[in-house]
mmCIF file of C-alpha atoms in Angstrom:
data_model
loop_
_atom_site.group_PDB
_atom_site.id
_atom_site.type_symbol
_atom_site.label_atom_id
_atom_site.label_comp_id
_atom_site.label_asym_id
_atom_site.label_seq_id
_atom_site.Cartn_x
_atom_site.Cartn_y
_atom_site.Cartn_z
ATOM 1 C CA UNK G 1 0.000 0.000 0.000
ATOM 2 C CA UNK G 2 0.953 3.101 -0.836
ATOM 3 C CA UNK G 3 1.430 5.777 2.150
ATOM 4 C CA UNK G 4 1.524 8.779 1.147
ATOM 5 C CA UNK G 5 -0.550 11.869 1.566
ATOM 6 C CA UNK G 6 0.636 13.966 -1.360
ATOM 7 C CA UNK G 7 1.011 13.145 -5.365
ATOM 8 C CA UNK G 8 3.703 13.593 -7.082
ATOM 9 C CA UNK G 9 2.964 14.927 -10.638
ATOM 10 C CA UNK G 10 6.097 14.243 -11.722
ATOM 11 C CA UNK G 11 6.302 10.464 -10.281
ATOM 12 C CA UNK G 12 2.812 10.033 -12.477
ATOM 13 C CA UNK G 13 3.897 11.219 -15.141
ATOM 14 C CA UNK G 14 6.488 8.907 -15.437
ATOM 15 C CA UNK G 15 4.117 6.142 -14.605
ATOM 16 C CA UNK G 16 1.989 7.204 -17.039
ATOM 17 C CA UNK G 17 4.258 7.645 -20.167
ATOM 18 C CA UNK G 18 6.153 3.935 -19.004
ATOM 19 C CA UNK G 19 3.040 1.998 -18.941
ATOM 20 C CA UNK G 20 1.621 3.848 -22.331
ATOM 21 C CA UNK G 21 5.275 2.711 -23.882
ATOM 22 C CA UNK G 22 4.935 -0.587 -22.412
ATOM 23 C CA UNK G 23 1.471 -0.787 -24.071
ATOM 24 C CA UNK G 24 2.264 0.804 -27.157
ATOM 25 C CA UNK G 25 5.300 0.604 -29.209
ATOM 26 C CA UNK G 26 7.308 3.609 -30.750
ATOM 27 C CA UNK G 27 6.273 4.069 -34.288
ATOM 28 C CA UNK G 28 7.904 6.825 -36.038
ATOM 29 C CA UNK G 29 5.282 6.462 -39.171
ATOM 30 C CA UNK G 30 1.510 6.090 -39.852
ATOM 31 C CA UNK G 31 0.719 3.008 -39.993
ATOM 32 C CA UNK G 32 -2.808 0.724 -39.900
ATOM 33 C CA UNK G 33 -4.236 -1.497 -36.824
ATOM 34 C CA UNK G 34 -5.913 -4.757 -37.625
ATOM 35 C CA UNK G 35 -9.232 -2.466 -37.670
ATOM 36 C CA UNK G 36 -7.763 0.004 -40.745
ATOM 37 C CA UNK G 37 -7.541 2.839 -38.389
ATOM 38 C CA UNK G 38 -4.678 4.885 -39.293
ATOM 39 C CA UNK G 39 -2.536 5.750 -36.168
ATOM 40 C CA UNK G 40 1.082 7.892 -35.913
ATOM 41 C CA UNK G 41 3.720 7.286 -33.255
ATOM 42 C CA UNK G 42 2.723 5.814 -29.602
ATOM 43 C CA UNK G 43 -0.481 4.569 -30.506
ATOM 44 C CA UNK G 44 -1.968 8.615 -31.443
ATOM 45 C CA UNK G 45 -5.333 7.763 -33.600
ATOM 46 C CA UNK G 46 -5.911 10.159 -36.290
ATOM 47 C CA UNK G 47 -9.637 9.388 -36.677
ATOM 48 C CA UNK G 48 -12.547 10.037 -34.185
ATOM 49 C CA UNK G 49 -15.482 7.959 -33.585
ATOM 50 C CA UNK G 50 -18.559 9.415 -34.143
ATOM 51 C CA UNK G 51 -21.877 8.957 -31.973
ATOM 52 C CA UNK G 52 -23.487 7.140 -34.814
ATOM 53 C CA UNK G 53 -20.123 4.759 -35.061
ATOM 54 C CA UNK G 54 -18.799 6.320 -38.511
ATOM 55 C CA UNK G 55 -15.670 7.690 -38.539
ATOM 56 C CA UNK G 56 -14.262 11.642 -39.636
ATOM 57 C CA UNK G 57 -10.691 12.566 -39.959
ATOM 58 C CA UNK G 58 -9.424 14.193 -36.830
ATOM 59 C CA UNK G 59 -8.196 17.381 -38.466
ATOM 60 C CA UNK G 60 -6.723 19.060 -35.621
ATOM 61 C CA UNK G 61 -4.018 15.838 -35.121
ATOM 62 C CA UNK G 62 -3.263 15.458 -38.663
ATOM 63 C CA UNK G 63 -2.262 19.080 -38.542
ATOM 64 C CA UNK G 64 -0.373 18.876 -35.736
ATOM 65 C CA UNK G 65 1.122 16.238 -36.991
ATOM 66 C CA UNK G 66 2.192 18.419 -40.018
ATOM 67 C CA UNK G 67 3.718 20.797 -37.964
ATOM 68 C CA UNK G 68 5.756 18.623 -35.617
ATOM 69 C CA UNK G 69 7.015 16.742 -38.847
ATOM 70 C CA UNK G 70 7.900 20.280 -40.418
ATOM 71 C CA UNK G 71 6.702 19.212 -43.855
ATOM 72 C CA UNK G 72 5.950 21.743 -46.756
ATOM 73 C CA UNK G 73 2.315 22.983 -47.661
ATOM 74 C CA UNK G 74 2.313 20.883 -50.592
ATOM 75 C CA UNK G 75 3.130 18.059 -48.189
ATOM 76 C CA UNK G 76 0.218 18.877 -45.670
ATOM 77 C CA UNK G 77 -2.397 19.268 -48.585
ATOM 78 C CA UNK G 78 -1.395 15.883 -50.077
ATOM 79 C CA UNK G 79 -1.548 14.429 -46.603
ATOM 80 C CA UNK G 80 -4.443 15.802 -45.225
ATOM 81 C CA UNK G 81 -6.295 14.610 -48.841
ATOM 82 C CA UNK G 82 -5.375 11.231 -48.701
ATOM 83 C CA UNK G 83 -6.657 10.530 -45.521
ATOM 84 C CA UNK G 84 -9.563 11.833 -45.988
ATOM 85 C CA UNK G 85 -10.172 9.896 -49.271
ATOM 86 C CA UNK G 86 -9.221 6.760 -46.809
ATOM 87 C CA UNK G 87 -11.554 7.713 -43.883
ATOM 88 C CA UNK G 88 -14.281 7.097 -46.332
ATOM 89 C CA UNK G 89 -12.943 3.923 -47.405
ATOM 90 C CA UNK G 90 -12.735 3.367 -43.317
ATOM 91 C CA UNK G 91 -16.336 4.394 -42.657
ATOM 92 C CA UNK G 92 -17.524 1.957 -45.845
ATOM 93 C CA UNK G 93 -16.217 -1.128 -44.236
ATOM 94 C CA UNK G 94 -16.848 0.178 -40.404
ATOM 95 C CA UNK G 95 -15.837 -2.340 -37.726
ATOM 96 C CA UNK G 96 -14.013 -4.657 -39.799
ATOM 97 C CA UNK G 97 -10.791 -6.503 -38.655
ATOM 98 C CA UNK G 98 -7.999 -8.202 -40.122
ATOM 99 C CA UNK G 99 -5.991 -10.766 -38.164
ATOM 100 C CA UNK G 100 -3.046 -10.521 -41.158
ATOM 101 C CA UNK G 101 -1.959 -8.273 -43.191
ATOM 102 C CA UNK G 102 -2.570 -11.089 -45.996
ATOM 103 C CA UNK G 103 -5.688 -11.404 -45.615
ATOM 104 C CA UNK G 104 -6.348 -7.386 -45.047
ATOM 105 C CA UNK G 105 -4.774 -6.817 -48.522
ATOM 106 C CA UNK G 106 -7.188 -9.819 -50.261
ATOM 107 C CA UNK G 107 -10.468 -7.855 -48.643
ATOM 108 C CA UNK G 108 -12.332 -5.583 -50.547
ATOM 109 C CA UNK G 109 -11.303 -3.448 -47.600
ATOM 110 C CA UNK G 110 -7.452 -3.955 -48.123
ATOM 111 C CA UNK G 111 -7.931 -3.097 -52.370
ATOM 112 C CA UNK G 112 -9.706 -0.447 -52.097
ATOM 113 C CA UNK G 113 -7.339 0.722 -49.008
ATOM 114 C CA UNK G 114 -4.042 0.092 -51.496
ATOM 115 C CA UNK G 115 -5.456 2.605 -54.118
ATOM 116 C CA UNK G 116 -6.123 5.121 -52.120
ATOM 117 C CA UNK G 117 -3.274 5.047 -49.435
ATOM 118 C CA UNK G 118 -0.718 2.642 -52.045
ATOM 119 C CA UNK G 119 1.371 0.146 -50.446
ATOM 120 C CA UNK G 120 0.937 -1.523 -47.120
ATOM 121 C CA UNK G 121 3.532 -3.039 -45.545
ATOM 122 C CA UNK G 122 4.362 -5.638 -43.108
ATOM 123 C CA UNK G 123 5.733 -3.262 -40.080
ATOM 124 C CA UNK G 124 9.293 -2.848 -39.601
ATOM 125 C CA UNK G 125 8.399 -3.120 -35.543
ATOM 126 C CA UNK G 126 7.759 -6.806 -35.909
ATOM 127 C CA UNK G 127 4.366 -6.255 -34.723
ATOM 128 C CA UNK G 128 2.063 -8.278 -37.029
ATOM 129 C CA UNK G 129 -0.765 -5.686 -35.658
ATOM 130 C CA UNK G 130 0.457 -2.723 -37.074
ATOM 131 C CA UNK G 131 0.590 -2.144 -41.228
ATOM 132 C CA UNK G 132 3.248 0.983 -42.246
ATOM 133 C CA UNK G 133 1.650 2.827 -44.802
ATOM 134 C CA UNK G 134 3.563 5.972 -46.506
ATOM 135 C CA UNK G 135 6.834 4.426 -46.049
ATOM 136 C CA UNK G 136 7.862 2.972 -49.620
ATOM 137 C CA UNK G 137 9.082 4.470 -52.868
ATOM 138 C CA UNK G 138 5.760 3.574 -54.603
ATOM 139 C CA UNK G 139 3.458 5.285 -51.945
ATOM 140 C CA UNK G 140 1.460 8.584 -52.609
ATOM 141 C CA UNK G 141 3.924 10.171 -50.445
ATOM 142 C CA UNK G 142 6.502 9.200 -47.810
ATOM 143 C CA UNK G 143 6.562 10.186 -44.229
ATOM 144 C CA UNK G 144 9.039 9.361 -41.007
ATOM 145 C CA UNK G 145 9.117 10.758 -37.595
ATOM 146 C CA UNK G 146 12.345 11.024 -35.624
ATOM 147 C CA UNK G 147 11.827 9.781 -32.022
ATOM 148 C CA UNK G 148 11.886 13.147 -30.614
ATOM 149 C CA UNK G 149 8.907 14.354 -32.877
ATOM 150 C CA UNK G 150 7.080 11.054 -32.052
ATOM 151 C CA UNK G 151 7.473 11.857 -28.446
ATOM 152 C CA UNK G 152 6.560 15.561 -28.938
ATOM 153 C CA UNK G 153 3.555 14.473 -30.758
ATOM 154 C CA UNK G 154 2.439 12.158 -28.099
ATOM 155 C CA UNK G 155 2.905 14.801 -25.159
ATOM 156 C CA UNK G 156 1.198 17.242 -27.166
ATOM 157 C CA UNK G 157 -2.162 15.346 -27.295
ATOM 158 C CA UNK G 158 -2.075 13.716 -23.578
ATOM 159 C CA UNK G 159 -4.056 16.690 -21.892
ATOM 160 C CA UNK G 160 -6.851 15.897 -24.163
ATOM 161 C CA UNK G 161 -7.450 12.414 -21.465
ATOM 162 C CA UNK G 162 -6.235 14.083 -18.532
ATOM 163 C CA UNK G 163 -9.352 16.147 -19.431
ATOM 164 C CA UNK G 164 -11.359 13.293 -20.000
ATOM 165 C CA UNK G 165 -10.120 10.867 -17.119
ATOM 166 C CA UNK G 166 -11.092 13.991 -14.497
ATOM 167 C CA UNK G 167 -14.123 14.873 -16.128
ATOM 168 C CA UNK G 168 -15.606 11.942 -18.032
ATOM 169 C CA UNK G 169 -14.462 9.808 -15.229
ATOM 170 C CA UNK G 170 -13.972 10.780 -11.958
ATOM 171 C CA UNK G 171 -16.283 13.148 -11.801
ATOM 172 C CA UNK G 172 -19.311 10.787 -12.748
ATOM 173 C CA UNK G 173 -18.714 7.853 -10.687
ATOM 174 C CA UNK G 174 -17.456 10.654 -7.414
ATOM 175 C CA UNK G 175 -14.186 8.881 -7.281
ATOM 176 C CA UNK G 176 -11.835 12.196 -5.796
ATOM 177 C CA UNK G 177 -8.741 12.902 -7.239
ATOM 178 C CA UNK G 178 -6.922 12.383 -3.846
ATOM 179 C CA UNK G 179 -7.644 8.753 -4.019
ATOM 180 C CA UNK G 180 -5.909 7.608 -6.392
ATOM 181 C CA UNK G 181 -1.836 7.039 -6.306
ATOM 182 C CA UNK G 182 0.426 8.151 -8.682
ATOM 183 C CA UNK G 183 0.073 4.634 -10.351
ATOM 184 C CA UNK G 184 -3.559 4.393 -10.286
ATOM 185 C CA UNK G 185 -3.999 7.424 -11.968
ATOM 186 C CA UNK G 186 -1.430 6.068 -14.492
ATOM 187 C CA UNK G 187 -3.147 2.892 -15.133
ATOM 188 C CA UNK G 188 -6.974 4.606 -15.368
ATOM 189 C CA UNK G 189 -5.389 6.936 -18.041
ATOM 190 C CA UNK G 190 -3.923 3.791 -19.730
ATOM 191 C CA UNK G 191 -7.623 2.487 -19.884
ATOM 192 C CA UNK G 192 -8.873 6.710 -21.258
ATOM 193 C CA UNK G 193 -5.958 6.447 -23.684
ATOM 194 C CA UNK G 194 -7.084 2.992 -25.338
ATOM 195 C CA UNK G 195 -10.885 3.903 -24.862
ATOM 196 C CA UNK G 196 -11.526 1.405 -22.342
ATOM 197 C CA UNK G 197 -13.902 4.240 -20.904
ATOM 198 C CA UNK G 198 -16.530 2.284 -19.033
ATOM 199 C CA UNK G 199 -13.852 -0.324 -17.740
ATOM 200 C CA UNK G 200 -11.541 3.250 -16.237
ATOM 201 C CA UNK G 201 -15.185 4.097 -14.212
ATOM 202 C CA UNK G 202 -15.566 0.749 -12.973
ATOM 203 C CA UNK G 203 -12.688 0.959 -11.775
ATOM 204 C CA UNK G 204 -12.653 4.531 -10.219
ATOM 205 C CA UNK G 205 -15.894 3.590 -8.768
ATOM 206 C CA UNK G 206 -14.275 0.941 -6.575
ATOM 207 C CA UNK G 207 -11.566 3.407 -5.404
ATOM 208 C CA UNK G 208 -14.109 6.057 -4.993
ATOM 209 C CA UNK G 209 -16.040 3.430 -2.641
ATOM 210 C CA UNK G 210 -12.982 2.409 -0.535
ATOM 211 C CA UNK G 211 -11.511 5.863 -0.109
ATOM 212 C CA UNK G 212 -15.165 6.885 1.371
ATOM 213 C CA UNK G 213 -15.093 3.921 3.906
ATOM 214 C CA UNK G 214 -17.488 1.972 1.865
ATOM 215 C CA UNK G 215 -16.108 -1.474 1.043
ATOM 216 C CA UNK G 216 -12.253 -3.001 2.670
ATOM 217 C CA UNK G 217 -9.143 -2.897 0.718
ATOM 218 C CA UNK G 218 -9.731 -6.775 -0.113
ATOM 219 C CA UNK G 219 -13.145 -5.712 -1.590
ATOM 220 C CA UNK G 220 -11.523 -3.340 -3.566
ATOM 221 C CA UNK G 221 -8.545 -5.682 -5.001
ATOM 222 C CA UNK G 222 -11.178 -8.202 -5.644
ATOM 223 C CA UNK G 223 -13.571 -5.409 -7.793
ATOM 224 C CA UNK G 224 -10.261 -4.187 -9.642
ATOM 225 C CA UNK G 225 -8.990 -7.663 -10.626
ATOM 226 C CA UNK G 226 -12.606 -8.244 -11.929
ATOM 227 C CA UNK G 227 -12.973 -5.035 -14.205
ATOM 228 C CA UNK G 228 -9.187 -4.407 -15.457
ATOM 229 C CA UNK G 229 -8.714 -7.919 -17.149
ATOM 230 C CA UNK G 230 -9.436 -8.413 -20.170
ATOM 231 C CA UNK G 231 -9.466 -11.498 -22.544
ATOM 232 C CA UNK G 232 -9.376 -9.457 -25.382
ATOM 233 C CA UNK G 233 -6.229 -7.324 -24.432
ATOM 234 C CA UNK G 234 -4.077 -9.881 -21.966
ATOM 235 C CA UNK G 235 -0.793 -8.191 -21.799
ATOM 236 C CA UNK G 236 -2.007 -4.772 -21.648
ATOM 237 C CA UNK G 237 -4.715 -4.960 -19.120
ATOM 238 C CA UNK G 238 -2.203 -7.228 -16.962
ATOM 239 C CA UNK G 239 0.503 -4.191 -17.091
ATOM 240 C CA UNK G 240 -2.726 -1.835 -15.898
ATOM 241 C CA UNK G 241 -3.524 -4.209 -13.321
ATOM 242 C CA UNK G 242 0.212 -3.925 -11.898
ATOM 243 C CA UNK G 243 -0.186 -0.351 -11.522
ATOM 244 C CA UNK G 244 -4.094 -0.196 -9.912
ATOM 245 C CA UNK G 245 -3.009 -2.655 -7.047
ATOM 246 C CA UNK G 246 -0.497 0.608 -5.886
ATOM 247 C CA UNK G 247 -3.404 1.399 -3.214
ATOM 248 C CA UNK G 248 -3.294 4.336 -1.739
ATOM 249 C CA UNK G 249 -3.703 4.842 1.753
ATOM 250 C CA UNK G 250 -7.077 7.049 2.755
ATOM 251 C CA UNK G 251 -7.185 8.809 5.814
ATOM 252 C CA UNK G 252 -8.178 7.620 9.419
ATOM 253 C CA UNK G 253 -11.428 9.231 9.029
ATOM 254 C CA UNK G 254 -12.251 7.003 6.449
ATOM 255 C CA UNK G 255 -11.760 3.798 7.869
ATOM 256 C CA UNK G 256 -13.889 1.328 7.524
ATOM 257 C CA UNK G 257 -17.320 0.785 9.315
ATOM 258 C CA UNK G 258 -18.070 -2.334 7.950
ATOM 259 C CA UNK G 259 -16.308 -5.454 8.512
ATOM 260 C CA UNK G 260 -15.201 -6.345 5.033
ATOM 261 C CA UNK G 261 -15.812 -10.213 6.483
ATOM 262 C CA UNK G 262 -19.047 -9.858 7.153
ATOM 263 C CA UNK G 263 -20.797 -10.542 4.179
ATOM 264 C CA UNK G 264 -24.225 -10.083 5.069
ATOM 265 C CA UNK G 265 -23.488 -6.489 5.637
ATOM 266 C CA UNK G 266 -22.213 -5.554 2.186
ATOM 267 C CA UNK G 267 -24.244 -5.135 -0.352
ATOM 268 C CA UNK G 268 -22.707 -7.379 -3.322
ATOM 269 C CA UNK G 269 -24.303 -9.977 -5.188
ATOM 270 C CA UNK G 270 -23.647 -13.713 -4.489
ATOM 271 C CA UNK G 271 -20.869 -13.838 -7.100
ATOM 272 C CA UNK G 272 -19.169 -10.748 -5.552
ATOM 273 C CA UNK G 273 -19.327 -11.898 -1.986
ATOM 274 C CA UNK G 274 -17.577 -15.110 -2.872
ATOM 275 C CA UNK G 275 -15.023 -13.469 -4.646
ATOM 276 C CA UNK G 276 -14.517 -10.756 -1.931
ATOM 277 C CA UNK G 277 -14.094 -14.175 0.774
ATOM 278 C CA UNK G 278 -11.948 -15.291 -2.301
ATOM 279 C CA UNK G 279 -9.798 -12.594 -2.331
ATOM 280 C CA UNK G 280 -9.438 -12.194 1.262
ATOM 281 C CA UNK G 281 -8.403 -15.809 1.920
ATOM 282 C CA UNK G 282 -5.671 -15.077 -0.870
ATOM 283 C CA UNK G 283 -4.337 -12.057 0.778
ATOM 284 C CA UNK G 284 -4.448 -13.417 4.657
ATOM 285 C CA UNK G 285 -0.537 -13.652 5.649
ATOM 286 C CA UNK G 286 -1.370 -15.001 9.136
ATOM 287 C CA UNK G 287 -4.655 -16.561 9.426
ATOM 288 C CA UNK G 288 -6.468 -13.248 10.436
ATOM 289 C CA UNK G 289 -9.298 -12.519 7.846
ATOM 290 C CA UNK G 290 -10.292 -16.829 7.943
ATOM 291 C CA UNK G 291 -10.609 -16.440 11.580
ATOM 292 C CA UNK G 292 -12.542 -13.120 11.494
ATOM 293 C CA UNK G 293 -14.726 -14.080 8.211
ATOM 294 C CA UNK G 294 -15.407 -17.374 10.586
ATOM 295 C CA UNK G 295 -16.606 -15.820 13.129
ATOM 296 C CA UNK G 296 -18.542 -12.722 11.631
ATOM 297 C CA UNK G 297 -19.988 -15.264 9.734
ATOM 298 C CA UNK G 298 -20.767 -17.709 12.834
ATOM 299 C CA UNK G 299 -24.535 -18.333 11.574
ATOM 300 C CA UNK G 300 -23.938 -19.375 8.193
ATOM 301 C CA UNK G 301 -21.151 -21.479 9.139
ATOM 302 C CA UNK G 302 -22.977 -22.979 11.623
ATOM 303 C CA UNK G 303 -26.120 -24.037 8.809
ATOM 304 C CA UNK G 304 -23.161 -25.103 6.314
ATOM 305 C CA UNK G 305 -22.431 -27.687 9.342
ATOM 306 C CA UNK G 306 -25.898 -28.351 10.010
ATOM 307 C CA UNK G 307 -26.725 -29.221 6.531
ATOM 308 C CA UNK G 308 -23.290 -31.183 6.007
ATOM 309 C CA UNK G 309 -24.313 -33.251 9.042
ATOM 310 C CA UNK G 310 -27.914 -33.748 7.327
ATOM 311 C CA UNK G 311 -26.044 -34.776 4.095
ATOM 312 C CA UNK G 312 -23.866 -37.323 5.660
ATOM 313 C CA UNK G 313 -26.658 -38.455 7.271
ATOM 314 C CA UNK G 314 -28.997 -39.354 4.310
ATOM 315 C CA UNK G 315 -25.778 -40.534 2.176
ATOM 316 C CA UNK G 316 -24.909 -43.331 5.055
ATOM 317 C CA UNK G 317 -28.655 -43.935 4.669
ATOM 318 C CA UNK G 318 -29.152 -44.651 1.045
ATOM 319 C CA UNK G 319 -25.994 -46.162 1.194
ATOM 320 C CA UNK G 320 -27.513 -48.745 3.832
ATOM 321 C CA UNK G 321 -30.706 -49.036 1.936
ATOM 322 C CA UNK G 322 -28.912 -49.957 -1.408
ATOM 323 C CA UNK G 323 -26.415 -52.646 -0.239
ATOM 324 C CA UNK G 324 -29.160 -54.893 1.803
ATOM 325 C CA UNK G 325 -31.302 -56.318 -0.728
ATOM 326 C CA UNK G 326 -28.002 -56.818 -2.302
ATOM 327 C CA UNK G 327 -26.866 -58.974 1.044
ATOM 328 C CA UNK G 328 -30.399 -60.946 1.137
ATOM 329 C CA UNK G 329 -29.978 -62.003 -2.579
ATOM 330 C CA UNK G 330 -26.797 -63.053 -1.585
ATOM 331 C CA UNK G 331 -27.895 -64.821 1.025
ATOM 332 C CA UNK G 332 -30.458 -66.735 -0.663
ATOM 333 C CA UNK G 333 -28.258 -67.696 -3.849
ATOM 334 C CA UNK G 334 -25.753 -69.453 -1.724
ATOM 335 C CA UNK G 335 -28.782 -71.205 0.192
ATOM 336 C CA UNK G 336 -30.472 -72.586 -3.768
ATOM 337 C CA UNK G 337 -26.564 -73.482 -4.429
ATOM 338 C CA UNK G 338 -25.593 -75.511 -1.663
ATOM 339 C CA UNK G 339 -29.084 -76.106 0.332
#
């Protein structure tokens, strides 16, 4: 746990711009996802999502982009015109995805992509995800980043979900600021800055809940362990889950009311109360939480007893009940044998 009081902006910012790099790699081109979406640099998306799901060319980024890359007017025109021809193309064949670039480039998708944008290649990263586009002597035009500019680029757009991790976030599901550690905040922006937007206030909510008193720390491990992985994403939501168990510690006047073993108190579903007990039994060093959850929980442990006792009762029975006949037919065949 995490014991300090104050946050360091410049200790989160640190965490915030490792675990992006860890999640993203350095890219110093455009280049394609396996959905088509063209992207720049550290993962930067140059297309928005619309409420209706289509897709417009984020102009302000592609200009920016221009400017960091110090390319001519001719340059920015041809630039900015190509990708808007492609964001059509994107919008026509919305929601598509392409494990390989092989089969991307036999899609209608991929053909009509390769006119418009002209080669796609296999990325120099290694990454089979990622498709460089711009980069060869055949393409409509040819653009490279130095690191520095990819970096610049990056920095230059990260207010945009600061904005929308305080506002979008925090501020809806009444998580404060002051709760989160340095690498909290880091991983929720992780989860802003790949749009995992409902799984960030999930998460914030459970923070939110145990810096007001409202649920134990193991409650609140067990809740972020739930909402963070992901299936889809393994490596990246594993590297946010990492930096959300850096729990900070709240102040005395928010300890706990509630005993966090005492599950009839909390209000959780049955899936949520065995995963808290779960949870708790994972975490307990020295026996502690089983002997507390045992005895806050005297009454149901008691029935569990009770209806074991029952259970071994009725089994010995039928158990009885099925091997006498079995004993009397015995019986009798070896008196018809050898009477």
């Amino acid at each position: 746990m995490d014991n300090r009081n104050n946050f360091s902006n410049e200790k989160y910012l640190a965490a915030r711009n490792r675990l992006v790099e860890r999640n993203e790699d350095f890219i110093n081109n455009i280049y394609l996802d396996i959905k088509g979406l063209p992207t720049v640099g550290i993962g930067v998306l140059l297309v928005n999502r619309q409420k209706d799901r289509s897709w417009e060319l984020n102009y302000s980024r592609v200009n920016l982009l221009a400017d960091i890359a110090n390319i001519s007017e001719l340059d920015r025109k041809n630039l900015v015109s190509t990708l808007e021809k492609y964001t059509d193309t994107l919008d026509k064949h919305r929601d598509e995805k392409y494990q390989t670039l092989a089969s991307f480039r036999k899609s209608n998708f991929g053909k009509e992509a390769q006119v418009v944008l002209g080669p796609i290649s296999f990325g120099k990263n290694g990454k089979s995800s990622s498709w460089d586009i711009f980069t060869s002597e055949q393409s409509k035009m040819k653009f490279f980043l130095t690191r520095e500019q990819t970096l610049e680029l990056y920095n230059k757009i990260s207010p945009e979900y600061e904005i929308t991790l305080d506002n979008e976030i925090l501020k809806t599901v009444n998580c404060p600021q002051e709760a989160l550690s340095e690498e909290q905040r880091a991983g929720l922006y992780s989860m802003v800055y790949h749009g995992s937007t409902g799984k960030a206030r999930r998460v914030a909510d459970a923070i939110g809940d145990y810096w007001r008193g409202e649920i134990s720390e193991n409650m609140l491990r067990s809740r972020i362990e739930k909402n963070v992985l992901d299936a889809k994403f393994p490596i990246r939501s594993e590297n946010e889950l990492k930096y959300m168990e850096k729990i900070k510690e709240r102040p005395q006047k928010h300890s706990m009311e509630k005993s966090d073993t005492n599950l009839a108190e909390l209000d959780l579903s049955p899936t949520d109360k065995l995963q808290a007990l779960i949870q708790g039994f994972k975490n307990d060093k020295d026996g502690t939480f089983t002997a507390k959850a045992l005895a806050d929980n005297a009454d149901v442990v008691a029935n569990f007893r009770d209806e074991l006792r029952e259970s071994l009762k009725q089994n010995q029975a039928q158990e009885v009940a099925q091997n006498t006949p079995q004993v009397q037919e015995e019986r009798s065949y070896g008196g018809r044998s050898f009477g």
